[in-house]
PDB file of C-alpha atoms in Angstrom:
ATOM      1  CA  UNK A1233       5.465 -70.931  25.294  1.00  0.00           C
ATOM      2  CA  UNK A1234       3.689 -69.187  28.347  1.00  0.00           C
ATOM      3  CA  UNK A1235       6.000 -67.423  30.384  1.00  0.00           C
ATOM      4  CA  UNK A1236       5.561 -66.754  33.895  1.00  0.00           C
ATOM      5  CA  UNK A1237       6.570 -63.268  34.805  1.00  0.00           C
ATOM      6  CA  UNK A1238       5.560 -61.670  31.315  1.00  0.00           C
ATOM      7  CA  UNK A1239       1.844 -61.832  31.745  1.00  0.00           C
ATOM      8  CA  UNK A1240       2.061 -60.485  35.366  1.00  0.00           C
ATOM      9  CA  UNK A1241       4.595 -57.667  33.974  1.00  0.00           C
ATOM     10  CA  UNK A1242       1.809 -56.830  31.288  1.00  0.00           C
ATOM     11  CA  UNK A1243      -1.012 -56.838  33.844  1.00  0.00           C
ATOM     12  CA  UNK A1244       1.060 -54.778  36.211  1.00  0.00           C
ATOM     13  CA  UNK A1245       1.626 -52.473  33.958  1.00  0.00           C
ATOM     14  CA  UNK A1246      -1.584 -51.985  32.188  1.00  0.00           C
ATOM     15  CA  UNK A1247      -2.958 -51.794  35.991  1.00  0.00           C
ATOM     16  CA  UNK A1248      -0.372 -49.051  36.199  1.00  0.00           C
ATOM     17  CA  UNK A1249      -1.909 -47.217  33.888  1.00  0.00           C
ATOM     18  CA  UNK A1250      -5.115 -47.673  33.878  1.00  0.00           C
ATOM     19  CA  UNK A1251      -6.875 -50.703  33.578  1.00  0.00           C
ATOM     20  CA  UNK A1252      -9.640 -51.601  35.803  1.00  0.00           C
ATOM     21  CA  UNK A1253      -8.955 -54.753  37.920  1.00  0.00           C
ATOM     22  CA  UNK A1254     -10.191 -56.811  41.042  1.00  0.00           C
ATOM     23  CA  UNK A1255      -9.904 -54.730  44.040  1.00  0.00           C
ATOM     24  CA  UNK A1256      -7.958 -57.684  45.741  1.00  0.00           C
ATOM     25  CA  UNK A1257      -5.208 -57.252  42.789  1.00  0.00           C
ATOM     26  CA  UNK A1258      -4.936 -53.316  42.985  1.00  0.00           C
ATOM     27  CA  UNK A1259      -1.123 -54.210  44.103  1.00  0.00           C
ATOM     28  CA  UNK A1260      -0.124 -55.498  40.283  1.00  0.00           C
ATOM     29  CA  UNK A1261      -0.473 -51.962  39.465  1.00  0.00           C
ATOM     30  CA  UNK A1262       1.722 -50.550  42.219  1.00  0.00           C
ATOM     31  CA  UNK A1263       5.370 -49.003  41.020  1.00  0.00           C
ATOM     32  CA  UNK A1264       7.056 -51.748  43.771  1.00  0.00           C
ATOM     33  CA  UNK A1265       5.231 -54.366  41.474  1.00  0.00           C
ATOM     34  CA  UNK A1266       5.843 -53.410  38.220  1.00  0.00           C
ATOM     35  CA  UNK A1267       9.862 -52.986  39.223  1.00  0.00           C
ATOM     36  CA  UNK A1268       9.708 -56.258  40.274  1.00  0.00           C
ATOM     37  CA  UNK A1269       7.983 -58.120  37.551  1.00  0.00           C
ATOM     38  CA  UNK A1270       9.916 -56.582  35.137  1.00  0.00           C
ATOM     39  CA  UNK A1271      12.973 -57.799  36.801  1.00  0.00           C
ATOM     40  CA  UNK A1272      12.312 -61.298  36.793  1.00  0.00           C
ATOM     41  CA  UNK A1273      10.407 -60.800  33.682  1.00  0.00           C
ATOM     42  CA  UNK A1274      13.866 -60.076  32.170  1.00  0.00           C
ATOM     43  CA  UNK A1275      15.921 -62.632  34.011  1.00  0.00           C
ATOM     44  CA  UNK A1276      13.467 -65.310  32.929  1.00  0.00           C
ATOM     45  CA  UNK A1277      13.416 -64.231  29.266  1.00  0.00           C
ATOM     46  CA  UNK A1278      17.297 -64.304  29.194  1.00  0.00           C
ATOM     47  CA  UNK A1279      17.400 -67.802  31.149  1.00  0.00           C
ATOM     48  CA  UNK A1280      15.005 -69.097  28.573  1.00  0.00           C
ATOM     49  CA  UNK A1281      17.593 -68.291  25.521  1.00  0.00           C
ATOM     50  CA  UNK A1282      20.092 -70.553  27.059  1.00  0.00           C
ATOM     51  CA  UNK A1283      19.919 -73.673  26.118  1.00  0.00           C
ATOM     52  CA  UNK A1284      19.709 -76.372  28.928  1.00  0.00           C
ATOM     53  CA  UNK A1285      19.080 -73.848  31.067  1.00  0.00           C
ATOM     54  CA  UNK A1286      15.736 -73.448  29.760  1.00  0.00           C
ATOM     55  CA  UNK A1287      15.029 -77.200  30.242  1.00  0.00           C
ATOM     56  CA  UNK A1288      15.430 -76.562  33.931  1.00  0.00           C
ATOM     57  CA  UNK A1289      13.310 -73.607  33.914  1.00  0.00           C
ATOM     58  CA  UNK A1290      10.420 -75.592  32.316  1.00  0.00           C
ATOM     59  CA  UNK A1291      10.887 -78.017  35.080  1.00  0.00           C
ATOM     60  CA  UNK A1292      10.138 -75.193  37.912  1.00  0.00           C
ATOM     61  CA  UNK A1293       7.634 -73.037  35.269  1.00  0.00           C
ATOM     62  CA  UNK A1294       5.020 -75.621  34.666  1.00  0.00           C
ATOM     63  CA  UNK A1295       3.348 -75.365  38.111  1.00  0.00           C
ATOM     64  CA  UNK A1296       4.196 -71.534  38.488  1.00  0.00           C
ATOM     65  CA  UNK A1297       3.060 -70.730  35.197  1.00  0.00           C
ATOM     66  CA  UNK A1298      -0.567 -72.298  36.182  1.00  0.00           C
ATOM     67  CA  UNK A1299      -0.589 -70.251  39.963  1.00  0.00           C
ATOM     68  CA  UNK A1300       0.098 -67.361  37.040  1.00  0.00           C
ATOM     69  CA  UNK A1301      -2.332 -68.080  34.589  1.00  0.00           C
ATOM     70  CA  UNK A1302      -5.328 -68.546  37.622  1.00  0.00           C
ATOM     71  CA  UNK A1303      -4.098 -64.948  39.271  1.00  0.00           C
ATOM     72  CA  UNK A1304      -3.998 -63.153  36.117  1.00  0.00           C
ATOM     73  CA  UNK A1305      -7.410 -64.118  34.701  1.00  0.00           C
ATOM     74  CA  UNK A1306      -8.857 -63.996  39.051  1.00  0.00           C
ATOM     75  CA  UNK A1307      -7.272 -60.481  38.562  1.00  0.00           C
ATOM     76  CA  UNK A1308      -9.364 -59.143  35.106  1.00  0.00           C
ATOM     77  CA  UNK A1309     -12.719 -61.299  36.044  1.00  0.00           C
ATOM     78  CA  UNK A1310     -14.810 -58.434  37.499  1.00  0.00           C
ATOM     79  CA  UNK A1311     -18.184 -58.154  39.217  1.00  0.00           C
ATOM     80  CA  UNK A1312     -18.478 -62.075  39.434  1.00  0.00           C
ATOM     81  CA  UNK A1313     -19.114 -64.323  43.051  1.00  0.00           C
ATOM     82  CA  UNK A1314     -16.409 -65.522  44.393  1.00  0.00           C
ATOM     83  CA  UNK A1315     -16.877 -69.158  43.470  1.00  0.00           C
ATOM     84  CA  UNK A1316     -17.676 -68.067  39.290  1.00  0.00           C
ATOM     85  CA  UNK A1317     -14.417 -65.488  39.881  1.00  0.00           C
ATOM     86  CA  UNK A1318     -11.920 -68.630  41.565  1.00  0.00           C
ATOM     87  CA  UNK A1319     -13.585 -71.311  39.209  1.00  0.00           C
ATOM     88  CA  UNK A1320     -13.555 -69.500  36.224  1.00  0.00           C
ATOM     89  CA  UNK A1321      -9.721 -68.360  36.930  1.00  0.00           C
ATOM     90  CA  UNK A1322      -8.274 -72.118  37.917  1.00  0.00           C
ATOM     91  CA  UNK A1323     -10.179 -73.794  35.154  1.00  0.00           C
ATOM     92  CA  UNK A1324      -9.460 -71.698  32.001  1.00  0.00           C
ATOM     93  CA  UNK A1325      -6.630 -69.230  33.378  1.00  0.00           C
ATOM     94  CA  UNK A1326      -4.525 -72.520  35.286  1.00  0.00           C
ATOM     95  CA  UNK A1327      -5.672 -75.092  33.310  1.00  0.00           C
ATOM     96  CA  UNK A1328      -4.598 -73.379  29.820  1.00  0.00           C
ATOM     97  CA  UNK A1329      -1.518 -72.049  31.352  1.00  0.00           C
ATOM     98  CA  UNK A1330      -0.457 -75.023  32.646  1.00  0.00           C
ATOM     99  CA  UNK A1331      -1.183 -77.374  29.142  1.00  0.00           C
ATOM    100  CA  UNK A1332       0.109 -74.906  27.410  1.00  0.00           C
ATOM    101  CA  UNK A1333       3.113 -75.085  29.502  1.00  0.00           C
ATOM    102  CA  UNK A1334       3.597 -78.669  29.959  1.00  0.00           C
ATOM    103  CA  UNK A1335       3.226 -78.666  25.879  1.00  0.00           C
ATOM    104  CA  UNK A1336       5.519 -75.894  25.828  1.00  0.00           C
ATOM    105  CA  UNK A1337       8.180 -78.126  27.751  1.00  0.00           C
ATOM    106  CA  UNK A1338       7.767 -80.837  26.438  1.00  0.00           C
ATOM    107  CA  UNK A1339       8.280 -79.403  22.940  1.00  0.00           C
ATOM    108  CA  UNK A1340      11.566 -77.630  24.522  1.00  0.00           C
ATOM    109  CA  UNK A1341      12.849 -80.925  25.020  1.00  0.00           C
ATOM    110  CA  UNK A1342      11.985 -82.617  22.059  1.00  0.00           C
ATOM    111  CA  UNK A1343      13.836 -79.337  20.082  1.00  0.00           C
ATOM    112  CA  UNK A1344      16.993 -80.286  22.469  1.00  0.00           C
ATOM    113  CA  UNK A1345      16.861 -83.905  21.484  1.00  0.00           C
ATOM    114  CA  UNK A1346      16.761 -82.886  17.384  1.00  0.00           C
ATOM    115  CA  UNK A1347      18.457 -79.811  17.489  1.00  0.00           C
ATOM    116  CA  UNK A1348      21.082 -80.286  20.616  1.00  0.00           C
ATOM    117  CA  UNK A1349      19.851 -77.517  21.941  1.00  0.00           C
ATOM    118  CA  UNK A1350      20.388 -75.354  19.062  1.00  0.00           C
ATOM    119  CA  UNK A1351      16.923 -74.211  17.737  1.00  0.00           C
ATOM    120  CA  UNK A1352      16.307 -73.590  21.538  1.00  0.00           C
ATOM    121  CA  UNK A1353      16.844 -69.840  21.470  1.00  0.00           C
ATOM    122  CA  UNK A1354      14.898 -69.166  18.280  1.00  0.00           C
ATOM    123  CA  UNK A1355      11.425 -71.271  20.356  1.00  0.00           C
ATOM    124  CA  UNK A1356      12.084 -69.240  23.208  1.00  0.00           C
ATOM    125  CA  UNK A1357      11.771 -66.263  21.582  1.00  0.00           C
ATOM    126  CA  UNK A1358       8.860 -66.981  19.944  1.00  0.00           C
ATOM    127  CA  UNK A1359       7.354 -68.276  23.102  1.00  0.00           C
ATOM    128  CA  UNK A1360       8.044 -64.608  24.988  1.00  0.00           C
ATOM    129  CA  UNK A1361       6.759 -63.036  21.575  1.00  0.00           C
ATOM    130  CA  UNK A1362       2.961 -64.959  21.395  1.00  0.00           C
ATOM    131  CA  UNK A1363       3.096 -65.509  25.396  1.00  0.00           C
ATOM    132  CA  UNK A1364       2.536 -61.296  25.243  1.00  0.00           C
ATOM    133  CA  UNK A1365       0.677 -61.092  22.360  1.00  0.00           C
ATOM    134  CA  UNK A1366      -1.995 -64.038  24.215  1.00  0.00           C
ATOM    135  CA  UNK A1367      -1.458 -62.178  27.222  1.00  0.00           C
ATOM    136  CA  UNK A1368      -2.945 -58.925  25.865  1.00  0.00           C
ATOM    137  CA  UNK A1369      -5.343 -60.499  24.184  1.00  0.00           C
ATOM    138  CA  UNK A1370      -6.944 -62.367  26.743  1.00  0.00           C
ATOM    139  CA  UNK A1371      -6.915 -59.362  29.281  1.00  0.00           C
ATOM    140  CA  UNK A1372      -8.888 -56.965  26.680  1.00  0.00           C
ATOM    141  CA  UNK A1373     -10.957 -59.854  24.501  1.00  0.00           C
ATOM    142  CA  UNK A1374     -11.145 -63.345  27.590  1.00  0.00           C
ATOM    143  CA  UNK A1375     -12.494 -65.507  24.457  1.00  0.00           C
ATOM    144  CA  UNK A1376     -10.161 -64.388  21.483  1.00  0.00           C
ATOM    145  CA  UNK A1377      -7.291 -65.079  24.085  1.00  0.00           C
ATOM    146  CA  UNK A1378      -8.818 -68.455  24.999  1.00  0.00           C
ATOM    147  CA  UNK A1379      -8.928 -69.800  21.242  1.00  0.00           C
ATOM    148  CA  UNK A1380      -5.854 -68.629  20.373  1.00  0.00           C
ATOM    149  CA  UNK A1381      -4.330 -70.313  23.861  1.00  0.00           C
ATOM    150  CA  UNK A1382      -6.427 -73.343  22.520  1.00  0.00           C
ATOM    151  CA  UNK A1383      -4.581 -72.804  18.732  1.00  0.00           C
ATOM    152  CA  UNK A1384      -1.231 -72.527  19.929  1.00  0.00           C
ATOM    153  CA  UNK A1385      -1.670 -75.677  22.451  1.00  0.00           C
ATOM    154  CA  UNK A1386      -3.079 -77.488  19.056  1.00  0.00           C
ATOM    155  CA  UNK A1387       0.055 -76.682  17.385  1.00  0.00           C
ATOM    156  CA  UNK A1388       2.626 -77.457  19.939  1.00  0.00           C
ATOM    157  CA  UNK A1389       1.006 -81.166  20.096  1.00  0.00           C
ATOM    158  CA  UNK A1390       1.349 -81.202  16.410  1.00  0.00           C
ATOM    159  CA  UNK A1391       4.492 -79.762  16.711  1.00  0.00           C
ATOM    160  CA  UNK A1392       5.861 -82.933  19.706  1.00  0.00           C
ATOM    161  CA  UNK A1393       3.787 -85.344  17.498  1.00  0.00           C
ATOM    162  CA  UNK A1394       6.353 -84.686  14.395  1.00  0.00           C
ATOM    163  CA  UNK A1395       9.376 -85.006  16.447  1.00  0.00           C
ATOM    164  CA  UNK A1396       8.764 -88.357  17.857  1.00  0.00           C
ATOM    165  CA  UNK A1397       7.760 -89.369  14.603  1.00  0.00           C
ATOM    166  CA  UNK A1398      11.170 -87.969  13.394  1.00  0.00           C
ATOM    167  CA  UNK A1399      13.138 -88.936  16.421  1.00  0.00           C
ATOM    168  CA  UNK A1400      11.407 -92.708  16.087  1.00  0.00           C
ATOM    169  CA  UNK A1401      12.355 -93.225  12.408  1.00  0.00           C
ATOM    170  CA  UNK A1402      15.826 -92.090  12.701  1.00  0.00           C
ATOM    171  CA  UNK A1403      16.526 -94.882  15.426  1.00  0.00           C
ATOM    172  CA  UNK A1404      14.302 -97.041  12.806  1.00  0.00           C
ATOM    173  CA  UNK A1405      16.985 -96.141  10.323  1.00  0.00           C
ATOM    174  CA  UNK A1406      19.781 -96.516  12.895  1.00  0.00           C
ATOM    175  CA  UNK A1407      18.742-100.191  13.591  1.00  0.00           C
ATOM    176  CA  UNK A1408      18.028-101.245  10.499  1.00  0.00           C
ATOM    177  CA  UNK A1409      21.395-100.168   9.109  1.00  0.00           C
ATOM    178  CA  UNK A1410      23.374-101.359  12.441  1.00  0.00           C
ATOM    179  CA  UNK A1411      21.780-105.020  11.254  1.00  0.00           C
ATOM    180  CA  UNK A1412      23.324-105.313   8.179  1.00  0.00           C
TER     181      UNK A1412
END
């Protein structure tokens, strides 16, 4: 559901245009920056509504989309020490990037498994839709971004729960049929 490139695109530009951030990030908001993370913020949206393809890109995005999640919320934590600014950024910026991620992937490849691949598209839109809506959120409100991260993670569990349950009772079904 979290995409890599988007939330750095949205930072980049909202640092663009205004919004105060880290001194040590004042290069999001550079034109070079914003060019290039809306390039790959475009490639990576369109690779994502391939299906298959997008399995492969969860298998690289999971540990880039934590590095993302930790420089994003490093680059709108301001006035804190060092340690509180790092900590704070690799525990709830990585850490919820990353599970939501992993969830996110997992979830992907469930969908292929059911779907063939099929209701792929239609997820990965949705994930580029709420990945900038938590995106914005968490850069203006840290905590209404955090508990929404925290709902959507909930639901994507749910989500993977309900297809093994589906996938399992099918090949219940299957076997049980195959022995008569």
């Amino acid at each position: 559901m979290l995409r890599v490139f988007l939330p750095l695109f949205i930072l980049s530009i909202m640092a663009h245009f205004g919004l105060d951030i880290t001194h040590e990030f004042s290069w999001v908001g550079s034109p070079a920056a914003m060019i290039s993370l809306g390039i790959a913020t475009v490639v990576e949206a369109v690779a994502y509504l391939l299906p298959f393809v997008d399995n492969l890109m969860d298998t690289i995005a999971v540990p880039l989309a934590t590095m993302a999640g930790t420089l994003l919320m490093a680059g709108s934590l301001m006035d804190l020490e060092p340690v509180m600014k790092w900590g704070l950024a690799i525990i709830a910026g990585g850490g919820t990037a990353g599970a939501i991620k992993g969830a996110a992937a997992t979830g992907r490849a469930s969908s292929t498994l059911v779907s063939g691949g099929i209701m792929n598209p239609f997820l990965s839109f949705l994930g580029t839709l709420f990945s900038g809506i938590i995106t914005m959120l968490t850069i203006y409100s840290p905590i209404i971004g955090v508990i929404l991260a925290v709902g959507c993670l909930l639901f994507l569990f749910t989500l993977i729960r309900k297809f093994k349950k589906m996938i399992f009772s099918q090949n219940t079904s299957n076997e049980n049929v195959a022995r008569l």
